Amino acid sequence: MKSTVGVIGGGQLARMMIPPAVSLGLTIKVLEEAPGMSAELAATGVGDYRDLDTVLAFARTVDVVTFDHEHVPQHVLHALVDAGITVHPGPDALLYAQDKLLMRQKITELGLPSPDWAAISNADELGAFLESHGGRAVVKTARGGYDGKGVRVVDDKNGADDWFIALEEDGRGGSLIVEELVDFVRELAQQVARRPSGEIVAYPVVETVQKGGVCAEVTAPAPTAADTARAADGTASTVAEVARDIAVRVAEGVGVTGMLAVELFETRDGRVLVNELAMRPHNSGHWSIDGAVTSQFEQHLRAVLDLPLGSTRPREPWAVMINVLGGPVGQTLQDRYPAVAAAHPAAKLHGYGKESRPGRKVGHVTVTGTDLDAVLADARAAAAFFEG
Ligand SMILES: Nc1ncnc2c1ncn2[C@@H]1O[C@H](COP(=O)(O)OP(=O)(O)OP(=O)(O)O)[C@@H](O)[C@H]1O
Ligand SMILES: [Mg+2]
């Protein structure tokens, strides 16, 4: 059996793949961008993921290559495949997690619901979209955005001029995306895992709360996911069923292998719209480490090795995950462990081995249980302790 997984990128997602790799008796190797990153424990190399020779040399030491992030350039990915290296997810799927414009086109082509959107290349085109959408809209860069960077609400046709100029200076040309400003009731995320041989499993749909464009809280499953929603074909179904159906159709439609997260908006009139895709473990699935039979990190390893997938069943009725964002500069998360652990014995504490900086994701806290209000309160209080 293939048993050595190579992860490109040394962030916390790679770090959190290490424990399940150890449990399963696999070998995990990480190519980190700089020494001392989050996944240092499993790092076997340091180098630039944009450099083909670096990535190829690393890839030749493993059975399958997968990712901590989606920034490895297409030409590098294709060169790996051409060299006979197994890459999951493959470049043709990963493209839709790398480029939001191609993603919008693909989602539309698959007949799945998006916010109203358009590709725009100048201020006049933005102005025309604003005029037909009540004067406000969301502009996004197609590539390179994360944690809300590259996403901006505008109400003026000149509100994205700096990005148009940057595109031009970049020399590659290309467009921005403009989307209707969705008046959502809440944001959801649906995760599925897909093996190369086709098996798919789905996690319960979760509710996510973003603060300043950054994921802050996740509740699994999403409360009231059993309520009625409108499916893409107009028929009524539950929110949970509609979300699962969308994610399965995306997974099959783009041929993703490994974990897929579909970020969704639930609208006031009961529609579920696709926001964006991630093809790797995702912040919305961190709850599964402590809350599900198979964590998203173990599932990702199983999927990229084409092993049978694990049960996605929650271990308890509710799980709440809160990100620790920042925390006191100059202190580590561990400095606070004694106090948090004493006050919140049921909270599971996860530190990413990163230095605290304002707003930076340095860890998370998960609490599971049967009473949602109690679980939420405990998780929030434990996370607040870290940030205070
Ligand atoms: N069309 C929209 N209407 C309303 N709000 C939006 C829209 N698009 C994005 N947002 C808000 O901005 C957040 C970030 O947008 P998006 O997910 O596209 O960016 P990102 O930076 O790639 O995110 P991530 O943090 O997941 O990497 C969304 O979670 C949502 O809260
Ligand atoms: Mg997002």
PDB file of N, CA and C in Angstrom, residues 144-195:
ATOM      1  N   GLY A 144      -5.380  34.684  -5.235  1.00  0.00           N
ATOM      2  CA  GLY A 144      -4.496  35.148  -4.163  1.00  0.00           C
ATOM      3  C   GLY A 144      -5.175  35.669  -2.912  1.00  0.00           C
ATOM      4  N   GLY A 145      -6.516  35.675  -2.862  1.00  0.00           N
ATOM      5  CA  GLY A 145      -7.192  36.174  -1.665  1.00  0.00           C
ATOM      6  C   GLY A 145      -7.266  35.105  -0.574  1.00  0.00           C
ATOM      7  N   TYR A 146      -7.333  35.512   0.666  1.00  0.00           N
ATOM      8  CA  TYR A 146      -7.604  34.595   1.785  1.00  0.00           C
ATOM      9  C   TYR A 146      -8.017  35.441   2.971  1.00  0.00           C
ATOM     10  N   ASP A 147      -8.744  34.832   3.894  1.00  0.00           N
ATOM     11  CA  ASP A 147      -9.177  35.522   5.116  1.00  0.00           C
ATOM     12  C   ASP A 147      -9.735  36.916   4.831  1.00  0.00           C
ATOM     13  N   GLY A 148     -10.500  37.026   3.765  1.00  0.00           N
ATOM     14  CA  GLY A 148     -11.159  38.294   3.466  1.00  0.00           C
ATOM     15  C   GLY A 148     -10.281  39.294   2.721  1.00  0.00           C
ATOM     16  N   LYS A 149      -8.979  38.997   2.568  1.00  0.00           N
ATOM     17  CA  LYS A 149      -8.128  39.877   1.765  1.00  0.00           C
ATOM     18  C   LYS A 149      -8.477  39.595   0.306  1.00  0.00           C
ATOM     19  N   GLY A 150      -8.653  40.644  -0.482  1.00  0.00           N
ATOM     20  CA  GLY A 150      -9.090  40.424  -1.854  1.00  0.00           C
ATOM     21  C   GLY A 150     -10.608  40.382  -1.963  1.00  0.00           C
ATOM     22  N   VAL A 151     -11.305  40.830  -0.912  1.00  0.00           N
ATOM     23  CA  VAL A 151     -12.770  40.924  -0.922  1.00  0.00           C
ATOM     24  C   VAL A 151     -13.143  42.302  -0.386  1.00  0.00           C
ATOM     25  N   ARG A 152     -13.994  43.027  -1.113  1.00  0.00           N
ATOM     26  CA  ARG A 152     -14.289  44.402  -0.721  1.00  0.00           C
ATOM     27  C   ARG A 152     -15.720  44.767  -1.121  1.00  0.00           C
ATOM     28  N   VAL A 153     -16.456  45.404  -0.207  1.00  0.00           N
ATOM     29  CA  VAL A 153     -17.781  45.921  -0.554  1.00  0.00           C
ATOM     30  C   VAL A 153     -17.583  47.308  -1.166  1.00  0.00           C
ATOM     31  N   VAL A 154     -18.186  47.553  -2.334  1.00  0.00           N
ATOM     32  CA  VAL A 154     -18.035  48.868  -2.981  1.00  0.00           C
ATOM     33  C   VAL A 154     -19.406  49.462  -3.302  1.00  0.00           C
ATOM     34  N   ASP A 155     -19.458  50.791  -3.302  1.00  0.00           N
ATOM     35  CA  ASP A 155     -20.704  51.459  -3.695  1.00  0.00           C
ATOM     36  C   ASP A 155     -20.400  52.567  -4.705  1.00  0.00           C
ATOM     37  N   ASP A 156     -19.199  52.476  -5.302  1.00  0.00           N
ATOM     38  CA  ASP A 156     -18.732  53.520  -6.210  1.00  0.00           C
ATOM     39  C   ASP A 156     -17.997  52.819  -7.349  1.00  0.00           C
ATOM     40  N   LYS A 157     -18.239  53.266  -8.573  1.00  0.00           N
ATOM     41  CA  LYS A 157     -17.621  52.559  -9.709  1.00  0.00           C
ATOM     42  C   LYS A 157     -16.096  52.627  -9.695  1.00  0.00           C
ATOM     43  N   ASN A 158     -15.544  53.584  -8.936  1.00  0.00           N
ATOM     44  CA  ASN A 158     -14.085  53.695  -8.835  1.00  0.00           C
ATOM     45  C   ASN A 158     -13.518  52.961  -7.605  1.00  0.00           C
ATOM     46  N   GLY A 159     -14.390  52.246  -6.928  1.00  0.00           N
ATOM     47  CA  GLY A 159     -13.998  51.613  -5.659  1.00  0.00           C
ATOM     48  C   GLY A 159     -13.007  50.470  -5.797  1.00  0.00           C
ATOM     49  N   ALA A 160     -12.727  50.025  -7.027  1.00  0.00           N
ATOM     50  CA  ALA A 160     -11.761  48.929  -7.191  1.00  0.00           C
ATOM     51  C   ALA A 160     -10.643  49.327  -8.150  1.00  0.00           C
ATOM     52  N   ASP A 161     -10.483  50.657  -8.337  1.00  0.00           N
ATOM     53  CA  ASP A 161      -9.471  51.141  -9.293  1.00  0.00           C
ATOM     54  C   ASP A 161      -8.074  50.611  -8.976  1.00  0.00           C
ATOM     55  N   ASP A 162      -7.727  50.581  -7.682  1.00  0.00           N
ATOM     56  CA  ASP A 162      -6.374  50.112  -7.317  1.00  0.00           C
ATOM     57  C   ASP A 162      -6.161  48.668  -7.771  1.00  0.00           C
ATOM     58  N   TRP A 163      -7.198  47.859  -7.694  1.00  0.00           N
ATOM     59  CA  TRP A 163      -7.053  46.455  -8.116  1.00  0.00           C
ATOM     60  C   TRP A 163      -6.953  46.341  -9.646  1.00  0.00           C
ATOM     61  N   PHE A 164      -7.719  47.191 -10.350  1.00  0.00           N
ATOM     62  CA  PHE A 164      -7.594  47.188 -11.819  1.00  0.00           C
ATOM     63  C   PHE A 164      -6.177  47.575 -12.227  1.00  0.00           C
ATOM     64  N   ILE A 165      -5.641  48.604 -11.550  1.00  0.00           N
ATOM     65  CA  ILE A 165      -4.279  49.055 -11.858  1.00  0.00           C
ATOM     66  C   ILE A 165      -3.282  47.934 -11.571  1.00  0.00           C
ATOM     67  N   ALA A 166      -3.456  47.263 -10.423  1.00  0.00           N
ATOM     68  CA  ALA A 166      -2.536  46.177 -10.056  1.00  0.00           C
ATOM     69  C   ALA A 166      -2.577  45.059 -11.096  1.00  0.00           C
ATOM     70  N   LEU A 167      -3.772  44.745 -11.594  1.00  0.00           N
ATOM     71  CA  LEU A 167      -3.896  43.704 -12.625  1.00  0.00           C
ATOM     72  C   LEU A 167      -3.121  44.092 -13.873  1.00  0.00           C
ATOM     73  N   GLU A 168      -3.253  45.370 -14.227  1.00  0.00           N
ATOM     74  CA  GLU A 168      -2.566  45.859 -15.422  1.00  0.00           C
ATOM     75  C   GLU A 168      -1.050  45.814 -15.241  1.00  0.00           C
ATOM     76  N   GLU A 169      -0.594  46.297 -14.080  1.00  0.00           N
ATOM     77  CA  GLU A 169       0.846  46.325 -13.806  1.00  0.00           C
ATOM     78  C   GLU A 169       1.434  44.927 -13.769  1.00  0.00           C
ATOM     79  N   ASP A 170       0.626  44.010 -13.301  1.00  0.00           N
ATOM     80  CA  ASP A 170       1.006  42.616 -13.217  1.00  0.00           C
ATOM     81  C   ASP A 170       1.338  42.052 -14.609  1.00  0.00           C
ATOM     82  N   GLY A 171       0.723  42.673 -15.628  1.00  0.00           N
ATOM     83  CA  GLY A 171       1.027  42.292 -16.991  1.00  0.00           C
ATOM     84  C   GLY A 171       0.238  41.092 -17.484  1.00  0.00           C
ATOM     85  N   ARG A 172      -0.354  40.351 -16.542  1.00  0.00           N
ATOM     86  CA  ARG A 172      -1.079  39.150 -16.971  1.00  0.00           C
ATOM     87  C   ARG A 172      -2.503  39.473 -17.420  1.00  0.00           C
ATOM     88  N   GLY A 173      -2.909  40.739 -17.165  1.00  0.00           N
ATOM     89  CA  GLY A 173      -4.272  41.113 -17.506  1.00  0.00           C
ATOM     90  C   GLY A 173      -5.242  40.389 -16.605  1.00  0.00           C
ATOM     91  N   GLY A 174      -6.403  40.037 -17.129  1.00  0.00           N
ATOM     92  CA  GLY A 174      -7.377  39.311 -16.321  1.00  0.00           C
ATOM     93  C   GLY A 174      -8.426  40.241 -15.761  1.00  0.00           C
ATOM     94  N   SER A 175      -9.373  39.677 -15.065  1.00  0.00           N
ATOM     95  CA  SER A 175     -10.534  40.424 -14.610  1.00  0.00           C
ATOM     96  C   SER A 175     -10.700  40.299 -13.107  1.00  0.00           C
ATOM     97  N   LEU A 176     -11.529  41.173 -12.573  1.00  0.00           N
ATOM     98  CA  LEU A 176     -12.028  41.028 -11.209  1.00  0.00           C
ATOM     99  C   LEU A 176     -13.412  40.399 -11.296  1.00  0.00           C
ATOM    100  N   ILE A 177     -13.907  39.966 -10.159  1.00  0.00           N
ATOM    101  CA  ILE A 177     -15.272  39.454 -10.106  1.00  0.00           C
ATOM    102  C   ILE A 177     -16.090  40.453  -9.311  1.00  0.00           C
ATOM    103  N   VAL A 178     -17.292  40.701  -9.753  1.00  0.00           N
ATOM    104  CA  VAL A 178     -18.217  41.475  -8.936  1.00  0.00           C
ATOM    105  C   VAL A 178     -19.411  40.581  -8.650  1.00  0.00           C
ATOM    106  N   GLU A 179     -19.880  40.623  -7.404  1.00  0.00           N
ATOM    107  CA  GLU A 179     -21.014  39.783  -7.001  1.00  0.00           C
ATOM    108  C   GLU A 179     -22.062  40.633  -6.308  1.00  0.00           C
ATOM    109  N   GLU A 180     -23.293  40.207  -6.408  1.00  0.00           N
ATOM    110  CA  GLU A 180     -24.358  40.832  -5.634  1.00  0.00           C
ATOM    111  C   GLU A 180     -23.986  40.729  -4.147  1.00  0.00           C
ATOM    112  N   LEU A 181     -24.257  41.766  -3.382  1.00  0.00           N
ATOM    113  CA  LEU A 181     -24.042  41.743  -1.934  1.00  0.00           C
ATOM    114  C   LEU A 181     -25.193  40.931  -1.330  1.00  0.00           C
ATOM    115  N   VAL A 182     -24.911  39.688  -0.961  1.00  0.00           N
ATOM    116  CA  VAL A 182     -25.978  38.786  -0.517  1.00  0.00           C
ATOM    117  C   VAL A 182     -26.413  39.158   0.897  1.00  0.00           C
ATOM    118  N   ASP A 183     -27.718  39.329   1.057  1.00  0.00           N
ATOM    119  CA  ASP A 183     -28.280  39.632   2.373  1.00  0.00           C
ATOM    120  C   ASP A 183     -28.558  38.283   3.045  1.00  0.00           C
ATOM    121  N   PHE A 184     -27.461  37.638   3.514  1.00  0.00           N
ATOM    122  CA  PHE A 184     -27.664  36.273   4.019  1.00  0.00           C
ATOM    123  C   PHE A 184     -28.149  36.257   5.465  1.00  0.00           C
ATOM    124  N   VAL A 185     -28.909  35.188   5.819  1.00  0.00           N
ATOM    125  CA  VAL A 185     -29.288  34.998   7.223  1.00  0.00           C
ATOM    126  C   VAL A 185     -28.094  34.446   7.985  1.00  0.00           C
ATOM    127  N   ARG A 186     -27.349  33.587   7.284  1.00  0.00           N
ATOM    128  CA  ARG A 186     -26.140  33.047   7.897  1.00  0.00           C
ATOM    129  C   ARG A 186     -25.286  32.400   6.822  1.00  0.00           C
ATOM    130  N   GLU A 187     -24.033  32.110   7.212  1.00  0.00           N
ATOM    131  CA  GLU A 187     -23.135  31.384   6.320  1.00  0.00           C
ATOM    132  C   GLU A 187     -23.031  29.939   6.796  1.00  0.00           C
ATOM    133  N   LEU A 188     -22.932  29.056   5.824  1.00  0.00           N
ATOM    134  CA  LEU A 188     -22.828  27.627   6.095  1.00  0.00           C
ATOM    135  C   LEU A 188     -21.585  27.101   5.398  1.00  0.00           C
ATOM    136  N   ALA A 189     -21.135  25.924   5.801  1.00  0.00           N
ATOM    137  CA  ALA A 189     -20.085  25.248   5.038  1.00  0.00           C
ATOM    138  C   ALA A 189     -20.422  23.763   4.996  1.00  0.00           C
ATOM    139  N   GLN A 190     -20.284  23.201   3.820  1.00  0.00           N
ATOM    140  CA  GLN A 190     -20.545  21.768   3.633  1.00  0.00           C
ATOM    141  C   GLN A 190     -19.257  21.101   3.197  1.00  0.00           C
ATOM    142  N   GLN A 191     -18.841  20.111   3.971  1.00  0.00           N
ATOM    143  CA  GLN A 191     -17.625  19.374   3.618  1.00  0.00           C
ATOM    144  C   GLN A 191     -17.967  17.978   3.136  1.00  0.00           C
ATOM    145  N   VAL A 192     -17.266  17.566   2.107  1.00  0.00           N
ATOM    146  CA  VAL A 192     -17.338  16.180   1.649  1.00  0.00           C
ATOM    147  C   VAL A 192     -15.904  15.711   1.398  1.00  0.00           C
ATOM    148  N   ALA A 193     -15.724  14.405   1.397  1.00  0.00           N
ATOM    149  CA  ALA A 193     -14.439  13.829   0.992  1.00  0.00           C
ATOM    150  C   ALA A 193     -14.706  12.924  -0.192  1.00  0.00           C
ATOM    151  N   ARG A 194     -13.779  12.940  -1.154  1.00  0.00           N
ATOM    152  CA  ARG A 194     -13.939  12.072  -2.329  1.00  0.00           C
ATOM    153  C   ARG A 194     -12.623  11.369  -2.614  1.00  0.00           C
ATOM    154  N   ARG A 195     -12.712  10.068  -2.836  1.00  0.00           N
ATOM    155  CA  ARG A 195     -11.539   9.274  -3.201  1.00  0.00           C
ATOM    156  C   ARG A 195     -11.358   9.266  -4.707  1.00  0.00           C
TER     157      ARG A 195
END
